[in-house]
PDB file of C-alpha atoms in Angstrom:
ATOM      1  CA  UNK A 168      -6.721   8.577 -13.254  1.00 91.00           C
ATOM      2  CA  UNK A 169      -9.697   6.644 -11.908  1.00 94.00           C
ATOM      3  CA  UNK A 170      -7.567   3.602 -11.111  1.00 96.00           C
ATOM      4  CA  UNK A 171      -5.302   5.826  -8.994  1.00 94.00           C
ATOM      5  CA  UNK A 172      -8.364   7.383  -7.318  1.00 95.00           C
ATOM      6  CA  UNK A 173      -9.643   3.889  -6.484  1.00 96.00           C
ATOM      7  CA  UNK A 174      -6.281   2.878  -4.973  1.00 95.00           C
ATOM      8  CA  UNK A 175      -6.281   5.915  -2.679  1.00 95.00           C
ATOM      9  CA  UNK A 176      -9.846   5.276  -1.507  1.00 94.00           C
ATOM     10  CA  UNK A 177      -8.799   2.455   0.850  1.00 94.00           C
ATOM     11  CA  UNK A 178      -5.944   0.097   1.656  1.00 94.00           C
ATOM     12  CA  UNK A 179      -7.296  -2.673  -0.561  1.00 96.00           C
ATOM     13  CA  UNK A 180      -6.396  -6.235   0.311  1.00 95.00           C
ATOM     14  CA  UNK A 181      -5.822  -6.891  -3.390  1.00 95.00           C
ATOM     15  CA  UNK A 182      -2.990  -4.334  -3.390  1.00 97.00           C
ATOM     16  CA  UNK A 183      -1.293  -5.685  -0.241  1.00 96.00           C
ATOM     17  CA  UNK A 184       2.200  -7.077  -0.815  1.00 97.00           C
ATOM     18  CA  UNK A 185       5.397  -7.829   1.028  1.00 97.00           C
ATOM     19  CA  UNK A 186       8.005  -5.855  -0.917  1.00 98.00           C
ATOM     20  CA  UNK A 187      11.744  -6.538  -0.601  1.00 98.00           C
ATOM     21  CA  UNK A 188      13.528  -3.170  -0.549  1.00 97.00           C
ATOM     22  CA  UNK A 189      17.150  -4.210  -0.343  1.00 96.00           C
ATOM     23  CA  UNK A 190      19.959  -5.779   1.630  1.00 98.00           C
ATOM     24  CA  UNK A 191      21.094  -4.621   5.065  1.00 98.00           C
ATOM     25  CA  UNK A 192      24.411  -2.807   4.849  1.00 97.00           C
ATOM     26  CA  UNK A 193      26.400  -0.534   7.169  1.00 97.00           C
ATOM     27  CA  UNK A 194      23.777   2.213   7.536  1.00 97.00           C
ATOM     28  CA  UNK A 195      20.475   2.883   9.278  1.00 97.00           C
ATOM     29  CA  UNK A 196      18.506   4.239   6.292  1.00 97.00           C
ATOM     30  CA  UNK A 197      17.206   2.390   3.242  1.00 98.00           C
ATOM     31  CA  UNK A 198      15.227   3.741   0.302  1.00 98.00           C
ATOM     32  CA  UNK A 199      11.697   2.388  -0.073  1.00 98.00           C
ATOM     33  CA  UNK A 200      10.626   0.836  -3.356  1.00 96.00           C
ATOM     34  CA  UNK A 201       8.685   3.137  -5.706  1.00 95.00           C
ATOM     35  CA  UNK A 202       5.936   0.521  -6.031  1.00 96.00           C
ATOM     36  CA  UNK A 203       4.810   1.099  -2.415  1.00 97.00           C
ATOM     37  CA  UNK A 204       1.926   3.583  -2.105  1.00 96.00           C
ATOM     38  CA  UNK A 205       1.664   3.305   1.681  1.00 96.00           C
ATOM     39  CA  UNK A 206       3.133   1.078   4.387  1.00 96.00           C
ATOM     40  CA  UNK A 207       0.757  -1.256   6.187  1.00 95.00           C
ATOM     41  CA  UNK A 208      -0.479   0.000   9.553  1.00 87.00           C
ATOM     42  CA  UNK A 209      -1.865  -3.405  10.522  1.00 90.00           C
ATOM     43  CA  UNK A 210      -0.662  -4.128  14.088  1.00 88.00           C
ATOM     44  CA  UNK A 211       0.213  -7.697  13.059  1.00 91.00           C
ATOM     45  CA  UNK A 212       2.563  -6.522  10.314  1.00 96.00           C
ATOM     46  CA  UNK A 213       6.253  -5.979  10.892  1.00 97.00           C
ATOM     47  CA  UNK A 214       9.178  -4.816   8.844  1.00 98.00           C
ATOM     48  CA  UNK A 215      11.219  -7.999   8.613  1.00 98.00           C
ATOM     49  CA  UNK A 216      14.869  -8.629   7.990  1.00 98.00           C
ATOM     50  CA  UNK A 217      15.378 -12.154   6.731  1.00 98.00           C
ATOM     51  CA  UNK A 218      18.810 -13.789   6.903  1.00 97.00           C
ATOM     52  CA  UNK A 219      19.884 -17.350   6.147  1.00 95.00           C
ATOM     53  CA  UNK A 220      19.273 -18.325   9.767  1.00 95.00           C
ATOM     54  CA  UNK A 221      16.544 -16.065  11.157  1.00 97.00           C
ATOM     55  CA  UNK A 222      13.753 -13.551  10.630  1.00 97.00           C
ATOM     56  CA  UNK A 223      13.984 -10.420  12.775  1.00 98.00           C
ATOM     57  CA  UNK A 224      10.863  -8.273  13.245  1.00 98.00           C
ATOM     58  CA  UNK A 225      10.942  -4.487  13.487  1.00 98.00           C
ATOM     59  CA  UNK A 226       7.995  -2.429  14.682  1.00 97.00           C
ATOM     60  CA  UNK A 227       7.096   0.610  12.614  1.00 96.00           C
ATOM     61  CA  UNK A 228       6.729   3.803  14.676  1.00 96.00           C
ATOM     62  CA  UNK A 229       6.152   7.459  13.816  1.00 95.00           C
ATOM     63  CA  UNK A 230       9.312   9.329  12.783  1.00 96.00           C
ATOM     64  CA  UNK A 231       8.943  11.709  15.741  1.00 96.00           C
ATOM     65  CA  UNK A 232       8.977   8.713  18.124  1.00 96.00           C
ATOM     66  CA  UNK A 233      11.968   6.837  16.696  1.00 96.00           C
ATOM     67  CA  UNK A 234      14.498   8.671  18.882  1.00 93.00           C
ATOM     68  CA  UNK A 235      12.682   7.317  21.968  1.00 95.00           C
ATOM     69  CA  UNK A 236      13.627   3.774  21.011  1.00 95.00           C
ATOM     70  CA  UNK A 237      17.360   3.337  21.474  1.00 91.00           C
ATOM     71  CA  UNK A 238      16.837  -0.323  22.429  1.00 94.00           C
ATOM     72  CA  UNK A 239      14.796  -2.996  20.675  1.00 96.00           C
ATOM     73  CA  UNK A 240      13.830  -3.300  17.020  1.00 97.00           C
ATOM     74  CA  UNK A 241      12.120  -0.195  15.657  1.00 97.00           C
ATOM     75  CA  UNK A 242      12.041   1.765  12.443  1.00 97.00           C
ATOM     76  CA  UNK A 243      10.135   4.665  10.897  1.00 97.00           C
ATOM     77  CA  UNK A 244       9.184   5.850   7.437  1.00 97.00           C
ATOM     78  CA  UNK A 245      10.981   9.142   6.903  1.00 97.00           C
ATOM     79  CA  UNK A 246      10.155  10.643   3.538  1.00 96.00           C
ATOM     80  CA  UNK A 247      10.810   7.948   0.944  1.00 96.00           C
ATOM     81  CA  UNK A 248      13.123   5.993   3.234  1.00 97.00           C
ATOM     82  CA  UNK A 249      12.965   3.490   6.050  1.00 98.00           C
ATOM     83  CA  UNK A 250      15.134   4.538   9.001  1.00 98.00           C
ATOM     84  CA  UNK A 251      16.065   2.067  11.735  1.00 98.00           C
ATOM     85  CA  UNK A 252      16.800   2.971  15.361  1.00 97.00           C
ATOM     86  CA  UNK A 253      20.364   1.740  15.023  1.00 96.00           C
ATOM     87  CA  UNK A 254      23.149   1.785  12.491  1.00 97.00           C
ATOM     88  CA  UNK A 255      23.901  -1.714  11.238  1.00 97.00           C
ATOM     89  CA  UNK A 256      27.505  -2.897  11.122  1.00 97.00           C
ATOM     90  CA  UNK A 257      29.151  -5.949   9.599  1.00 96.00           C
ATOM     91  CA  UNK A 258      28.867  -7.531  13.081  1.00 96.00           C
ATOM     92  CA  UNK A 259      25.076  -7.045  13.249  1.00 96.00           C
ATOM     93  CA  UNK A 260      23.052 -10.268  12.953  1.00 96.00           C
ATOM     94  CA  UNK A 261      20.888  -8.509  10.347  1.00 97.00           C
ATOM     95  CA  UNK A 262      23.855  -7.607   8.123  1.00 97.00           C
ATOM     96  CA  UNK A 263      23.383  -8.994   4.605  1.00 97.00           C
ATOM     97  CA  UNK A 264      19.725  -9.853   5.263  1.00 98.00           C
ATOM     98  CA  UNK A 265      16.835  -8.868   3.036  1.00 98.00           C
ATOM     99  CA  UNK A 266      14.499  -6.111   4.251  1.00 98.00           C
ATOM    100  CA  UNK A 267      10.839  -6.998   3.583  1.00 98.00           C
ATOM    101  CA  UNK A 268       8.226  -4.280   3.923  1.00 98.00           C
ATOM    102  CA  UNK A 269       4.450  -4.905   4.139  1.00 98.00           C
ATOM    103  CA  UNK A 270       2.491  -2.329   2.219  1.00 97.00           C
ATOM    104  CA  UNK A 271      -0.075  -1.431  -0.370  1.00 97.00           C
ATOM    105  CA  UNK A 272       1.321  -1.006  -3.850  1.00 97.00           C
ATOM    106  CA  UNK A 273       0.267   1.248  -6.692  1.00 96.00           C
ATOM    107  CA  UNK A 274      -1.982  -0.605  -9.134  1.00 96.00           C
ATOM    108  CA  UNK A 275      -0.908  -1.134 -12.717  1.00 94.00           C
ATOM    109  CA  UNK A 276      -2.389   1.204 -15.308  1.00 93.00           C
ATOM    110  CA  UNK A 277      -4.173  -0.113 -18.356  1.00 92.00           C
ATOM    111  CA  UNK A 278      -2.004   0.139 -21.464  1.00 93.00           C
ATOM    112  CA  UNK A 279      -3.348  -2.653 -23.692  1.00 94.00           C
ATOM    113  CA  UNK A 280      -6.805  -3.996 -24.446  1.00 92.00           C
ATOM    114  CA  UNK A 281      -5.780  -7.337 -22.923  1.00 94.00           C
ATOM    115  CA  UNK A 282      -4.631  -5.872 -19.560  1.00 93.00           C
ATOM    116  CA  UNK A 283      -6.397  -7.077 -16.437  1.00 93.00           C
ATOM    117  CA  UNK A 284      -8.331  -4.316 -14.681  1.00 93.00           C
ATOM    118  CA  UNK A 285      -6.710  -4.023 -11.222  1.00 94.00           C
ATOM    119  CA  UNK A 286      -9.834  -2.621  -9.531  1.00 96.00           C
ATOM    120  CA  UNK A 287     -11.607  -5.158  -7.284  1.00 95.00           C
ATOM    121  CA  UNK A 288     -14.890  -4.564  -9.147  1.00 96.00           C
ATOM    122  CA  UNK A 289     -14.127  -3.493 -12.728  1.00 95.00           C
ATOM    123  CA  UNK A 290     -17.729  -2.307 -13.078  1.00 96.00           C
ATOM    124  CA  UNK A 291     -16.880   0.596 -10.744  1.00 97.00           C
ATOM    125  CA  UNK A 292     -14.185   1.727 -13.173  1.00 96.00           C
ATOM    126  CA  UNK A 293     -16.656   1.513 -16.059  1.00 95.00           C
ATOM    127  CA  UNK A 294     -19.334   3.517 -14.204  1.00 96.00           C
ATOM    128  CA  UNK A 295     -16.882   6.151 -12.926  1.00 96.00           C
ATOM    129  CA  UNK A 296     -15.202   6.595 -16.296  1.00 94.00           C
ATOM    130  CA  UNK A 297     -18.583   6.819 -18.035  1.00 95.00           C
ATOM    131  CA  UNK A 298     -19.683   9.492 -15.546  1.00 95.00           C
ATOM    132  CA  UNK A 299     -16.519  11.485 -16.238  1.00 94.00           C
ATOM    133  CA  UNK A 300     -17.039  11.124 -19.974  1.00 93.00           C
ATOM    134  CA  UNK A 301     -20.705  12.216 -20.071  1.00 95.00           C
ATOM    135  CA  UNK A 302     -19.890  15.278 -17.981  1.00 90.00           C
ATOM    136  CA  UNK A 303     -17.975  16.670 -20.966  1.00 89.00           C
ATOM    137  CA  UNK A 304     -20.805  15.970 -23.459  1.00 88.00           C
ATOM    138  CA  UNK A 305     -23.719  18.416 -23.291  1.00 89.00           C
ATOM    139  CA  UNK A 306     -26.105  15.883 -24.827  1.00 92.00           C
ATOM    140  CA  UNK A 307     -25.241  13.247 -22.185  1.00 92.00           C
ATOM    141  CA  UNK A 308     -24.962  15.436 -19.049  1.00 90.00           C
ATOM    142  CA  UNK A 309     -28.282  14.142 -17.705  1.00 93.00           C
ATOM    143  CA  UNK A 310     -26.661  10.718 -17.290  1.00 94.00           C
ATOM    144  CA  UNK A 311     -23.912  12.059 -15.029  1.00 95.00           C
ATOM    145  CA  UNK A 312     -25.681  11.793 -11.657  1.00 95.00           C
ATOM    146  CA  UNK A 313     -27.103   8.278 -12.232  1.00 96.00           C
ATOM    147  CA  UNK A 314     -23.694   7.008 -13.383  1.00 96.00           C
ATOM    148  CA  UNK A 315     -21.943   8.667 -10.456  1.00 95.00           C
ATOM    149  CA  UNK A 316     -24.504   7.209  -8.033  1.00 97.00           C
ATOM    150  CA  UNK A 317     -23.963   3.741  -9.524  1.00 96.00           C
ATOM    151  CA  UNK A 318     -20.196   4.154  -9.155  1.00 96.00           C
ATOM    152  CA  UNK A 319     -20.613   5.281  -5.518  1.00 96.00           C
ATOM    153  CA  UNK A 320     -22.770   2.229  -4.747  1.00 97.00           C
ATOM    154  CA  UNK A 321     -20.165  -0.071  -6.285  1.00 97.00           C
ATOM    155  CA  UNK A 322     -17.418   1.642  -4.253  1.00 96.00           C
ATOM    156  CA  UNK A 323     -19.366   1.040  -1.040  1.00 96.00           C
ATOM    157  CA  UNK A 324     -19.862  -2.582  -2.024  1.00 96.00           C
ATOM    158  CA  UNK A 325     -16.132  -3.013  -2.709  1.00 96.00           C
ATOM    159  CA  UNK A 326     -15.269  -1.531   0.686  1.00 95.00           C
ATOM    160  CA  UNK A 327     -17.785  -3.765   2.431  1.00 94.00           C
ATOM    161  CA  UNK A 328     -16.461  -6.851   0.631  1.00 93.00           C
ATOM    162  CA  UNK A 329     -12.868  -5.919   1.475  1.00 91.00           C
ATOM    163  CA  UNK A 330     -13.478  -5.480   5.230  1.00 74.00           C
ATOM    164  CA  UNK A 331     -14.048  -9.174   6.125  1.00 57.00           C
ATOM    165  CA  UNK A 332     -10.748 -10.058   4.437  1.00 52.00           C
ATOM    166  CA  UNK A 333      -8.907  -7.567   6.622  1.00 48.00           C
ATOM    167  CA  UNK A 334     -10.551  -8.919   9.764  1.00 46.00           C
ATOM    168  CA  UNK A 335      -9.549 -12.449   8.867  1.00 46.00           C
ATOM    169  CA  UNK A 336      -6.003 -11.427   8.030  1.00 47.00           C
ATOM    170  CA  UNK A 337      -5.418  -9.868  11.432  1.00 46.00           C
ATOM    171  CA  UNK A 338      -6.597 -12.874  13.463  1.00 43.00           C
TER     172      UNK A 338
END
């Protein structure tokens, strides 16, 4: 649970991926991959369709705005799908291309003792989990606030350390 809470706290650079979601066919709507928690809202990121000969960029817009864009290359996240502003046909240059989506994925959960902790600072996970654990033990309750404070400080540090990476990525 704490790993999921960490992932929702910010769009962590460590969880950023370009995810292929399928091949362009004769439709305008494609299901997003379940691994994507949220699409990237970085202005330098585009939904891309990659063919053998070219890469075509699509700008992500709000679903309520998609109908405004009858021309150009636009798409919107509608529910669990990606909807384009045009229906592709077998004559479309994008037809048969791979749709690549920039986003932040869900982190892996720990299932084995040898799993790598996906949290940027694993000490945060230790502190947060310890705080949750002592809260249920009457003899350890006094340790709750100090552990929670330590976890909060580590979270702030992770966010601060993640920010310069985002600034550099968008240059």
